[in-house]
Tab-separated table of C-alpha atoms in Angstrom:
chain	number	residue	atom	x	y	z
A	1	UNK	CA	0.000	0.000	0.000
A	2	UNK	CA	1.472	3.639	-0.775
A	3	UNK	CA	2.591	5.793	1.846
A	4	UNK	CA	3.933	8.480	-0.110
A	5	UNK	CA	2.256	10.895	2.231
A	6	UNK	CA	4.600	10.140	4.808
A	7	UNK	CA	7.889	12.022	5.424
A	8	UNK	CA	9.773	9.637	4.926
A	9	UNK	CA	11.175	7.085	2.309
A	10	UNK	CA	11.301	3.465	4.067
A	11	UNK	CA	9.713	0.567	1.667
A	12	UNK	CA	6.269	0.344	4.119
A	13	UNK	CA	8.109	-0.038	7.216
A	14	UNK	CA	8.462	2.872	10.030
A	15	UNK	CA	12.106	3.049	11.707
A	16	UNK	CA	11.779	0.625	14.422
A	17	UNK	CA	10.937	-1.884	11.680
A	18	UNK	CA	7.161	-2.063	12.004
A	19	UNK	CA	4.343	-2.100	9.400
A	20	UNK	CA	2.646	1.759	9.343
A	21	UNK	CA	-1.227	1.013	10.143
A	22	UNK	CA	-3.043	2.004	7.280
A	23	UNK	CA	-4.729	5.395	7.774
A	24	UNK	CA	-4.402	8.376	6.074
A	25	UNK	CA	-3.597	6.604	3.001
A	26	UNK	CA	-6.772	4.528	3.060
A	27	UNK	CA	-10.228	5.047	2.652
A	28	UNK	CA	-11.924	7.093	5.441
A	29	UNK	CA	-13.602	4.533	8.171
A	30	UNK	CA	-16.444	5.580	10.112
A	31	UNK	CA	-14.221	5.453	13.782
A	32	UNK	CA	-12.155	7.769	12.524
A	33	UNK	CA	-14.956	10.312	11.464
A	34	UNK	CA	-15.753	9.990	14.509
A	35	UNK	CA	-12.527	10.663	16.340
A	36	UNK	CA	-12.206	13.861	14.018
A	37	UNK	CA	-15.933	14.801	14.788
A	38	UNK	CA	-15.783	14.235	18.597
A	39	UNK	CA	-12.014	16.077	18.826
A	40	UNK	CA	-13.531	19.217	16.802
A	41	UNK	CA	-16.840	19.725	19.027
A	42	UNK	CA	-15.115	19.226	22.103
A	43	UNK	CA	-12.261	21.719	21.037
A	44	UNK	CA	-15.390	23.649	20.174
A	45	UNK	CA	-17.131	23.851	22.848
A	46	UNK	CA	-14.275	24.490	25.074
A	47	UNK	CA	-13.228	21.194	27.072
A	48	UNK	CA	-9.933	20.708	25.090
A	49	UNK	CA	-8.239	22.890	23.194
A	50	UNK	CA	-6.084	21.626	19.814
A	51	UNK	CA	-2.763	22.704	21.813
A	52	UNK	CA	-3.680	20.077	24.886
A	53	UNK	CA	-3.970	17.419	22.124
A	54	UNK	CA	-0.683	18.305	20.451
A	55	UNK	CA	1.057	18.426	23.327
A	56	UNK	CA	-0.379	15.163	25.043
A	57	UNK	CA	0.793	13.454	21.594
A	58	UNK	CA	4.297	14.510	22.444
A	59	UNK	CA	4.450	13.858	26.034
A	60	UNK	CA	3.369	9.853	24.818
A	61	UNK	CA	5.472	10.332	21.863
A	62	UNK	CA	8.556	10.965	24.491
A	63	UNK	CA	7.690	7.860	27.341
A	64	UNK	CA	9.627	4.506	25.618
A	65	UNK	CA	11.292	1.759	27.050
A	66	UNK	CA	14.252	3.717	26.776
A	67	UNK	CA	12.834	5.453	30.221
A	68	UNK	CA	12.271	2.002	31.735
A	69	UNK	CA	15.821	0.747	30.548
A	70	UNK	CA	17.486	4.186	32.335
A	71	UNK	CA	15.749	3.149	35.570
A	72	UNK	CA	17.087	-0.380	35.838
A	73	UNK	CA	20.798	0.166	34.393
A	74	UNK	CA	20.505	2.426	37.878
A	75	UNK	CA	19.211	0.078	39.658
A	76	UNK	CA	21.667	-2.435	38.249
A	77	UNK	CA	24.362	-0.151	39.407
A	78	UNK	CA	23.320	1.931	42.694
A	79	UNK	CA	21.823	-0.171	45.899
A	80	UNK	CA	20.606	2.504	47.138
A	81	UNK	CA	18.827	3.826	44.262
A	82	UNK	CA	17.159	-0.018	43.785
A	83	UNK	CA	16.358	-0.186	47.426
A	84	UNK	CA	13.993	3.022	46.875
A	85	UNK	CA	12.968	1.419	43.309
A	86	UNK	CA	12.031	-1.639	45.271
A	87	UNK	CA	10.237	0.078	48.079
A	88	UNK	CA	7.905	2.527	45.488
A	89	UNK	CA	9.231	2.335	42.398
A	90	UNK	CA	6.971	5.675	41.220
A	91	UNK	CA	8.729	7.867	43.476
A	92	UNK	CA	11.916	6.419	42.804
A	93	UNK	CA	10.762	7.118	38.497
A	94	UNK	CA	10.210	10.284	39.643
A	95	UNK	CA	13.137	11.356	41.421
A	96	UNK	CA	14.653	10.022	37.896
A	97	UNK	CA	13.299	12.875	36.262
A	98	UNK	CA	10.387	11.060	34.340
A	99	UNK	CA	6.986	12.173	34.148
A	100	UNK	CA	5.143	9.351	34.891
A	101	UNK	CA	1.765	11.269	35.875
A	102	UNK	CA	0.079	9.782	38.534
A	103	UNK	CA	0.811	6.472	37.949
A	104	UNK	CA	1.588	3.658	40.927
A	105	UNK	CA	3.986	1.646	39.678
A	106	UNK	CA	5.358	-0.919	41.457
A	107	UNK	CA	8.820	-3.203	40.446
A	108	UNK	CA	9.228	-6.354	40.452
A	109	UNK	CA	12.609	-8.235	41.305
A	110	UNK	CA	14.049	-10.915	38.673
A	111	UNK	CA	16.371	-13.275	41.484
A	112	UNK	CA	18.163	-16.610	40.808
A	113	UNK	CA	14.791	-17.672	42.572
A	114	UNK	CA	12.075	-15.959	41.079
A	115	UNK	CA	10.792	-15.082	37.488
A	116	UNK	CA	8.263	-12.118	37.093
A	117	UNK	CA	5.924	-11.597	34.198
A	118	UNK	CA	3.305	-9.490	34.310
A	119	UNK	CA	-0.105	-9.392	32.072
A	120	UNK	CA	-3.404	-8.118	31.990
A	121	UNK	CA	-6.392	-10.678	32.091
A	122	UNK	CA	-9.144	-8.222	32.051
A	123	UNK	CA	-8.183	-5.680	29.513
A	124	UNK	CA	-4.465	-4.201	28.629
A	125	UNK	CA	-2.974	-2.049	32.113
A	126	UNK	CA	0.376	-1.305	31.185
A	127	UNK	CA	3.312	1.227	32.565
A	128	UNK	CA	2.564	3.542	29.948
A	129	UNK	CA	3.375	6.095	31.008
A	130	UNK	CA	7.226	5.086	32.019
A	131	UNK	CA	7.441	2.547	28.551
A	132	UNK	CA	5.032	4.289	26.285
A	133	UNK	CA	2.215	2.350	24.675
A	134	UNK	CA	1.388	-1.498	25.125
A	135	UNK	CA	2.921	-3.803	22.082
A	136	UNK	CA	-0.135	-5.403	20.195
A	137	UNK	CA	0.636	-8.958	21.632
A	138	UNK	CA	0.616	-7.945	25.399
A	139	UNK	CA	-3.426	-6.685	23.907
A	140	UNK	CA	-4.053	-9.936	22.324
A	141	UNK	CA	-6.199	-12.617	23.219
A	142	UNK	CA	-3.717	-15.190	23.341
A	143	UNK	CA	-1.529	-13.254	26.073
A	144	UNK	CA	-4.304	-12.309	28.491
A	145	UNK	CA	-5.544	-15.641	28.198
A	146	UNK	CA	-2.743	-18.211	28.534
A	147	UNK	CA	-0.372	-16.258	30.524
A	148	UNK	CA	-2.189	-17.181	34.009
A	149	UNK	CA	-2.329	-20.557	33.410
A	150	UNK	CA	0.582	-21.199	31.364
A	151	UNK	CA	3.211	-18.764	31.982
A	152	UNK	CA	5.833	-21.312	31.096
A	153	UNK	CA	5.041	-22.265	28.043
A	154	UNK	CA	4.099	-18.320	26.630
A	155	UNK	CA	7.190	-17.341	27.569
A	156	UNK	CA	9.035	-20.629	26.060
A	157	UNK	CA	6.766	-19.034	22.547
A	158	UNK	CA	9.005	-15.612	23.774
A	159	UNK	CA	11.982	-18.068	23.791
A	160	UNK	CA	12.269	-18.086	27.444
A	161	UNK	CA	13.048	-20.892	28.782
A	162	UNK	CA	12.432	-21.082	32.798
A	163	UNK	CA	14.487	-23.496	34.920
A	164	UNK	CA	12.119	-26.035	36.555
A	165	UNK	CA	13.546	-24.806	40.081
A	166	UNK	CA	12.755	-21.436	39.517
A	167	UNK	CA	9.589	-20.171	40.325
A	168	UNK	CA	7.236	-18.000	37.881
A	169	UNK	CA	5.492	-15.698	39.616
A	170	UNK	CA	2.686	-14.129	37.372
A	171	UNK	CA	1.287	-10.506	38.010
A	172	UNK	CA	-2.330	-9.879	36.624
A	173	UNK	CA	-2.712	-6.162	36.620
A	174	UNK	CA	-6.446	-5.582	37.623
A	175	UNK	CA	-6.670	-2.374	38.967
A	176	UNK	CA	-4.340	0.794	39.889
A	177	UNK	CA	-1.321	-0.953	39.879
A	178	UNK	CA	1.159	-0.823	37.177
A	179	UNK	CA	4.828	-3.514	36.967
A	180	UNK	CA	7.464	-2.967	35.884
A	181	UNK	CA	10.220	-6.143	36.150
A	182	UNK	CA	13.685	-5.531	37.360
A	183	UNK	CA	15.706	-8.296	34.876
A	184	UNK	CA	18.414	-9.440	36.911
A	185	UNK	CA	21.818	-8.335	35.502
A	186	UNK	CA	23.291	-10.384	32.856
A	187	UNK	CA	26.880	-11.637	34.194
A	188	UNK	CA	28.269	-10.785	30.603
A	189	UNK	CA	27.578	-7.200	31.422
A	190	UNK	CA	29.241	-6.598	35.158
A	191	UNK	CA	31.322	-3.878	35.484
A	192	UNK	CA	29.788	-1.860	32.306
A	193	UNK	CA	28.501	2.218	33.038
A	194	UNK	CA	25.236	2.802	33.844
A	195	UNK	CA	24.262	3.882	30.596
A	196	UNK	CA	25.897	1.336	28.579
A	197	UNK	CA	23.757	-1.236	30.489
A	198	UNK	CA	20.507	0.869	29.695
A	199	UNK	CA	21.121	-0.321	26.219
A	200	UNK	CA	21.070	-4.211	27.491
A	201	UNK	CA	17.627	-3.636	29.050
A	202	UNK	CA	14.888	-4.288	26.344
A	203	UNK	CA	10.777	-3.843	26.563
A	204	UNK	CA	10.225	-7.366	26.898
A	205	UNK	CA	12.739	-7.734	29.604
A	206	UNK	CA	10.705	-4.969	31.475
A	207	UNK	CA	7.291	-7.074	30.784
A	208	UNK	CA	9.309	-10.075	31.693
A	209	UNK	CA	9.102	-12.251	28.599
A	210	UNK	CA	12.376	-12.153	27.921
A	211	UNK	CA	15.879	-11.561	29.625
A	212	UNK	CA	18.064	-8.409	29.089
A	213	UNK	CA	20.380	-8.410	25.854
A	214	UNK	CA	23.723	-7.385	24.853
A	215	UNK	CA	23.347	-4.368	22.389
A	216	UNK	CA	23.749	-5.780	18.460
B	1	UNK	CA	-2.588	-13.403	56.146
B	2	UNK	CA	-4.848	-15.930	54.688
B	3	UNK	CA	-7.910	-14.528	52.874
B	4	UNK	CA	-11.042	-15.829	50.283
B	5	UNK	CA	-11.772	-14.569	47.563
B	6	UNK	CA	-15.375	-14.422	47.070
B	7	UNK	CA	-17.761	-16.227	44.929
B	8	UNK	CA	-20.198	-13.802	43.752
B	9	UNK	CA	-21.219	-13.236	40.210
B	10	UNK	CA	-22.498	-9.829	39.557
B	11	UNK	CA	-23.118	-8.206	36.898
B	12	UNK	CA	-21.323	-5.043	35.285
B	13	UNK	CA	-17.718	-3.907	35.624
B	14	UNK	CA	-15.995	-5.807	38.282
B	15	UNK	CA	-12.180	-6.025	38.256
B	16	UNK	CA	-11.788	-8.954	40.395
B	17	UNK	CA	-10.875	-11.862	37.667
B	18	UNK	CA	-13.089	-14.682	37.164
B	19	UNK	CA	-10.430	-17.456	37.431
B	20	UNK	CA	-9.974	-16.044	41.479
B	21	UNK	CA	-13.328	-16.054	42.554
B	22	UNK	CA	-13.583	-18.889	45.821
B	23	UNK	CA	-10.122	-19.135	45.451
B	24	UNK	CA	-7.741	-19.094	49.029
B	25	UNK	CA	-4.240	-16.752	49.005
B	26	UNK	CA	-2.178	-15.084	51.361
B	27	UNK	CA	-1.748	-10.701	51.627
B	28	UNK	CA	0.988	-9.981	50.288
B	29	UNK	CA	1.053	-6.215	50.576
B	30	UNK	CA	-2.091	-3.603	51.505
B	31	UNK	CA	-2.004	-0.910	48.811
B	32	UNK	CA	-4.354	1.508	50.635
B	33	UNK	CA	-7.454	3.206	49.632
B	34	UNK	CA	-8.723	3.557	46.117
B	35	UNK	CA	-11.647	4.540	43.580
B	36	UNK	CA	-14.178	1.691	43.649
B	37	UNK	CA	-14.525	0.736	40.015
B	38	UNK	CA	-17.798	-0.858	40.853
B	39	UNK	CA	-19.022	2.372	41.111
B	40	UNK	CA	-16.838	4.886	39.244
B	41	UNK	CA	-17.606	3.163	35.915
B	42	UNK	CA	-20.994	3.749	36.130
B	43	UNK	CA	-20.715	7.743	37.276
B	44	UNK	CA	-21.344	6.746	40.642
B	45	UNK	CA	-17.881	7.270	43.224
B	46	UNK	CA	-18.874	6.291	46.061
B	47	UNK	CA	-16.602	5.475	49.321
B	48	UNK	CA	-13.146	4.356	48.436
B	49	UNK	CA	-12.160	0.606	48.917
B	50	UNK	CA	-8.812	-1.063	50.627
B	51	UNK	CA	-6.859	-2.251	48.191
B	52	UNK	CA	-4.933	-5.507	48.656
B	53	UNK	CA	-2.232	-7.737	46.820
B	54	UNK	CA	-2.699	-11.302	47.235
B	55	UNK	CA	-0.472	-14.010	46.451
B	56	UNK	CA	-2.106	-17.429	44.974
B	57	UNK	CA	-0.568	-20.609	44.397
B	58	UNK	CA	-1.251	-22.080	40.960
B	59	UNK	CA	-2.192	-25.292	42.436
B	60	UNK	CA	-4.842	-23.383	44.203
B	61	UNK	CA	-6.387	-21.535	41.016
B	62	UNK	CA	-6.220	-24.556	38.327
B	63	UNK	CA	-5.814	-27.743	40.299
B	64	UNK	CA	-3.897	-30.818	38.313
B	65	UNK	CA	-4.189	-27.750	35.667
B	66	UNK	CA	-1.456	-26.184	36.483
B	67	UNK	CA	2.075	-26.545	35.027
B	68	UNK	CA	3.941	-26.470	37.992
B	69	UNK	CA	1.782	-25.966	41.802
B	70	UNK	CA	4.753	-23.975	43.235
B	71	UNK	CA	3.873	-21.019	40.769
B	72	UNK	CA	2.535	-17.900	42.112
B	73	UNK	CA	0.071	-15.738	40.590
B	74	UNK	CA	-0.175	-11.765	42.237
B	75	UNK	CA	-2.958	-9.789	42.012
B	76	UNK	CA	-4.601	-6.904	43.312
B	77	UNK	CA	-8.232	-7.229	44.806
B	78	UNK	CA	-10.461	-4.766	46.538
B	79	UNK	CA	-11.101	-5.735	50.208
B	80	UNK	CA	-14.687	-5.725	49.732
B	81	UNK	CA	-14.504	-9.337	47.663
B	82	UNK	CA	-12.100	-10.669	50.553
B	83	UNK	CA	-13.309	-12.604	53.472
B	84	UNK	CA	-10.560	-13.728	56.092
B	85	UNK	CA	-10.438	-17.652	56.125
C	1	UNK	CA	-21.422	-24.766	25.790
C	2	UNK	CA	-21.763	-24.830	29.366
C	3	UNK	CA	-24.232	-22.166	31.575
C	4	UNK	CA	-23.678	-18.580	31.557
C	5	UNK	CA	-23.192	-18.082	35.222
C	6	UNK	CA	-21.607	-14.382	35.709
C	7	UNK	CA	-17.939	-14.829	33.723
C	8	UNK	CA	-18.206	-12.426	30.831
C	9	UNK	CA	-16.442	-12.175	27.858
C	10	UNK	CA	-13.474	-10.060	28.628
C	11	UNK	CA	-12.540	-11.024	32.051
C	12	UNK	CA	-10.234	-14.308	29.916
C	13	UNK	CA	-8.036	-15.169	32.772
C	14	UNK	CA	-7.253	-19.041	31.740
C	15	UNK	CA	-9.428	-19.405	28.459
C	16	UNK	CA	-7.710	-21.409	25.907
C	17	UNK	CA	-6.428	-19.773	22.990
C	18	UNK	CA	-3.626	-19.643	20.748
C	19	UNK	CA	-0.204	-18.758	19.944
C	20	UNK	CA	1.193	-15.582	20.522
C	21	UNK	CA	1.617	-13.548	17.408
C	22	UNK	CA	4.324	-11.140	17.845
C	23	UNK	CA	3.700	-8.898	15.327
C	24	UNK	CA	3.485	-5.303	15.895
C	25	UNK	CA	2.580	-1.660	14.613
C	26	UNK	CA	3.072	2.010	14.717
C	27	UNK	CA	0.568	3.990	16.336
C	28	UNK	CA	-1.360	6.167	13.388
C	29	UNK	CA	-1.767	9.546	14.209
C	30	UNK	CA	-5.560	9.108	14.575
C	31	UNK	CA	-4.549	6.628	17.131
C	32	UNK	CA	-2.478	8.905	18.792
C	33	UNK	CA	-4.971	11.429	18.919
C	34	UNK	CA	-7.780	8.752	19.946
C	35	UNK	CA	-5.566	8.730	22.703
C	36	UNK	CA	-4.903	11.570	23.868
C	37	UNK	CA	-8.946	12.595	23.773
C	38	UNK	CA	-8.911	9.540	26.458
C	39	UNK	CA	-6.354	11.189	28.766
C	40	UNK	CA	-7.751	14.394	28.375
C	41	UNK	CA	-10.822	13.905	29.117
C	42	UNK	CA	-10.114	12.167	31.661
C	43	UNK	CA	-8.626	14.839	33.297
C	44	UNK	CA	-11.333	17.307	32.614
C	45	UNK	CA	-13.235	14.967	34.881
C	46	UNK	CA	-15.163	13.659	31.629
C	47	UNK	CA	-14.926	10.078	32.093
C	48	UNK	CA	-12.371	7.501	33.756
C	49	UNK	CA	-10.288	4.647	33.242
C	50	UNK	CA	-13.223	2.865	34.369
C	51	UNK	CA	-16.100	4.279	32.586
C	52	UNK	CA	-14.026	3.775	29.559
C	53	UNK	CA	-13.369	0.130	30.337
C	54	UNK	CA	-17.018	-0.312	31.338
C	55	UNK	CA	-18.480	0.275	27.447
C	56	UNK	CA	-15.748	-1.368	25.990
C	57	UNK	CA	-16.803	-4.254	27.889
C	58	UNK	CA	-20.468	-3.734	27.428
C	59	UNK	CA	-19.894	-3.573	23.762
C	60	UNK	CA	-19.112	-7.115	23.956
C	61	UNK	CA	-16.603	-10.175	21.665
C	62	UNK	CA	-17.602	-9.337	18.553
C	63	UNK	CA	-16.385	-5.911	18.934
C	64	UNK	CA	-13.046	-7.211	20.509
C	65	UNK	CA	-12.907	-9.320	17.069
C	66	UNK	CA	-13.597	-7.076	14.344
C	67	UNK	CA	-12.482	-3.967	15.539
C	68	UNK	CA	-9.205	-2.254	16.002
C	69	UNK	CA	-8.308	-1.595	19.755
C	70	UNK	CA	-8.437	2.146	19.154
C	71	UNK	CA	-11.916	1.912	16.886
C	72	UNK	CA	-13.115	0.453	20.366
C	73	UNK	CA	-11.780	3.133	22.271
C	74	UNK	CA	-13.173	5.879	19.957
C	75	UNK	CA	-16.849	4.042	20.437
C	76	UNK	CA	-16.349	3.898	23.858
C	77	UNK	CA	-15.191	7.833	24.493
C	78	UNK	CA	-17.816	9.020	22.580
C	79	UNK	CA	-20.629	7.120	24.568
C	80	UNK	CA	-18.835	8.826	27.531
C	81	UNK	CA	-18.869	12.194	26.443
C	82	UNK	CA	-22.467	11.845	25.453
C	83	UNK	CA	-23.189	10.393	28.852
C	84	UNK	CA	-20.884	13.256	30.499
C	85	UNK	CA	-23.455	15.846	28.655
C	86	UNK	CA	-19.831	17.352	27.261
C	87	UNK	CA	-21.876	16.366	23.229
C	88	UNK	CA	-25.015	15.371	22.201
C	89	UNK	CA	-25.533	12.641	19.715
C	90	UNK	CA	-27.188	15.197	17.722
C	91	UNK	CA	-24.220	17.391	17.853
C	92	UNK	CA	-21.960	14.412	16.789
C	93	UNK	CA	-23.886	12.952	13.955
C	94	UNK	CA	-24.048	16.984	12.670
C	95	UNK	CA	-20.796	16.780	12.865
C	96	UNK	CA	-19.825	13.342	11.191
C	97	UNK	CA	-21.737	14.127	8.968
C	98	UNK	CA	-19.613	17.469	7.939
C	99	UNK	CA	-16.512	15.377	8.423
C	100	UNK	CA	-17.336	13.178	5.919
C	101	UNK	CA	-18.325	15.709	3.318
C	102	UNK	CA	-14.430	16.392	3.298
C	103	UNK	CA	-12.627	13.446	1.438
C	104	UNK	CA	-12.238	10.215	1.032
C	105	UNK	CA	-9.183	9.975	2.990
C	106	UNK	CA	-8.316	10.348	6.849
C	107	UNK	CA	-5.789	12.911	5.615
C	108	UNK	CA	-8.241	14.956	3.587
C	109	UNK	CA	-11.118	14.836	6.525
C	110	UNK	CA	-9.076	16.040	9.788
């Protein structure tokens, strides 16, 4: 499908590698009349104004793992720092410098022990405002479903594999809650900076479906 | 702290999972007081509810089920659809 | 199929299902800006996480299965505003309908 009103010149795929979602190339659907209609009347009529929108765009444009990664290279590297992460890992974003809203985010320690994944049976609560916006698998059906009952074998489908003697502990995020997982540091990567491990810390790692990675 | 989670089936928003309901865990961590979704999804706010953590074994929830019984499941409940055990 | 005794559709805690498919996408700038009209109404005191939540439930499976996650969202925040008294349906049709008078594409229309 054309993009040429895009900005930019990739064969159909955006720069992290992704398929654009067809929109403004396609033909008009009836959601997104309505998204234009409702954002115009309430501009109109004076509960938003077009500036809020643009700048709430950016703010979510600006929260990616990246944030989540700068938080547990610190961790990684200051006790201190992951004692306060562990105790209210909000506060601890926020002394960070990230914007994180009023979210209540708590974090969840990877040990030799214990695995943490974390999902969302009833809908799709995610740390979005740390990591930015939910991947379309964490979403699906398959992932709310399966990942209560078999968290072993989803994450085996991530390419996880978990040791038999290590537990899985699973975190369904219900209500105000949000998780973020604390990957325990790869050995490969002691004695690195703090910011060259932020690059080992991936999204996935964060959701817990997949350990930390050396930087290709 | 051992605690029930209770089998009722109402209707409407209600955030406390299916799979949980009559199920037995232990507190793992009181969250404090919250917006009753019960009641805030319908316009309606209402008192605020205790909000709790529990820890569940997955032997508990799904029985011979389960992949491995040791496995934990965490999740956050509002008091009111706890009893004590 | 067994009873219906309470568990509804979305609340899928242990159903079987398949395979995780790993694909993902970028967010469309329509999605972007669906939202956005959730957060900030939201904090106008329009609607919450959980009124939201509460019509995307109510608008049931087949919804979750032919729709896009943000077509379901738009549905959903525009139920709430109308509820909220912040539009009326008149005022939204009126205004779909003059939307939709502007092109063919999402481009040409916002």
């Amino acid at each position: 499908m054309p993009h040429d009103h895009h900005d930019h010149s990739h064969e159909g795929l955006s720069p992290s590698g992704h398929p654009y979602r067809a929109d403004n190339d396609t033909d008009l659907s009836y959601w997104q009349v309505m998204e234009i209609a409702l954002r115009e009347l309430l501009i109109k009529k004076g509960h938003l104004t077009a500036a809020q929108i643009h700048a709430q765009i950016n703010a979510m444009d600006s929260r990616s793992p990246a944030n989540g990664a700068r938080v547990v290279a610190r961790a990684w590297v200051d006790p201190e720092f992951k004692a306060a992460l562990l105790d209210n890992a909000g506060e601890a974003s926020r002394a960070m410098g990230f914007d994180i809203g009023p979210m209540h985010l708590i974090a969840l320690e990877n040990t030799d022990k214990v695995h943490n994944v974390v999902v969302c049976t009833l809908c799709s609560c995610y740390p979005r405002n740390l990591l930015g916006l939910p991947p379309d698998w964490y979403k699906s059906r398959a992932y709310r479903s399966r990942t209560v009952i078999e968290p072993r074998k989803v994450l085996s489908e991530f390419g996880l594999i978990i040791p038999e003697q290590m537990q899985v502990r699973v975190h369904d995020s219900t209500a105000d809650m949000r998780y973020i997982v604390v990957p325990a540091q790869p050995e490969d990567s002691f004695g690195l900076s703090e910011g060259e491990l932020a690059a080992w810390v991936t999204r996935d790692s964060m959701i817990g479906v997949s350990l930390p990675l050396a930087p290709q | 702290m051992k605690v029930r989670v209770k089998s009722h089936w109402p209707p409407g928003h209600i955030r406390t999972p299916a799979y949980l309901r009559g199920k037995i865990g232990q507190i793992e961590r009181r969250i404090g007081l919250f917006n009753n979704p019960e009641g805030t999804a319908y316009r309606q706010p209402g008192p605020q509810r205790e909000l709790v953590r529990v820890r569940f074994r997955m032997a508990e929830i799904w029985g011979a089920r389960a992949e491995r019984g040791e496995d934990e499941i965490e999740v956050e409940i509002y008091s009111h659809w706890l009893e004590p055990v | 199929m067994t009873e219906f005794f309470g568990k509804r559709w979305h609340d899928m805690g242990g159903d079987p299902a398949g395979t995780i498919n790993p694909d993902e996408h970028d967010f469309a700038l329509w999605e972007k800006r669906v939202d956005a009209l959730m957060v900030l109404t939201s904090a106008a005191g329009l609607m919450t996480t959980d009124s939201l939540r509460r019509v995307l439930e109510d608008m049931g499976p087949d919804a979750y299965e032919t729709m896009t996650y943000y077509e379901r969202w738009i549905a959903s925040i525009a139920q709430n505003m109308v509820e909220a008294g912040a539009v009326t349906t008149e005022e939204l049709g009126a205004k779909m309908a003059e939307v939709r008078a502007r092109g063919v594409t999402y481009g040409a229309a916002s």
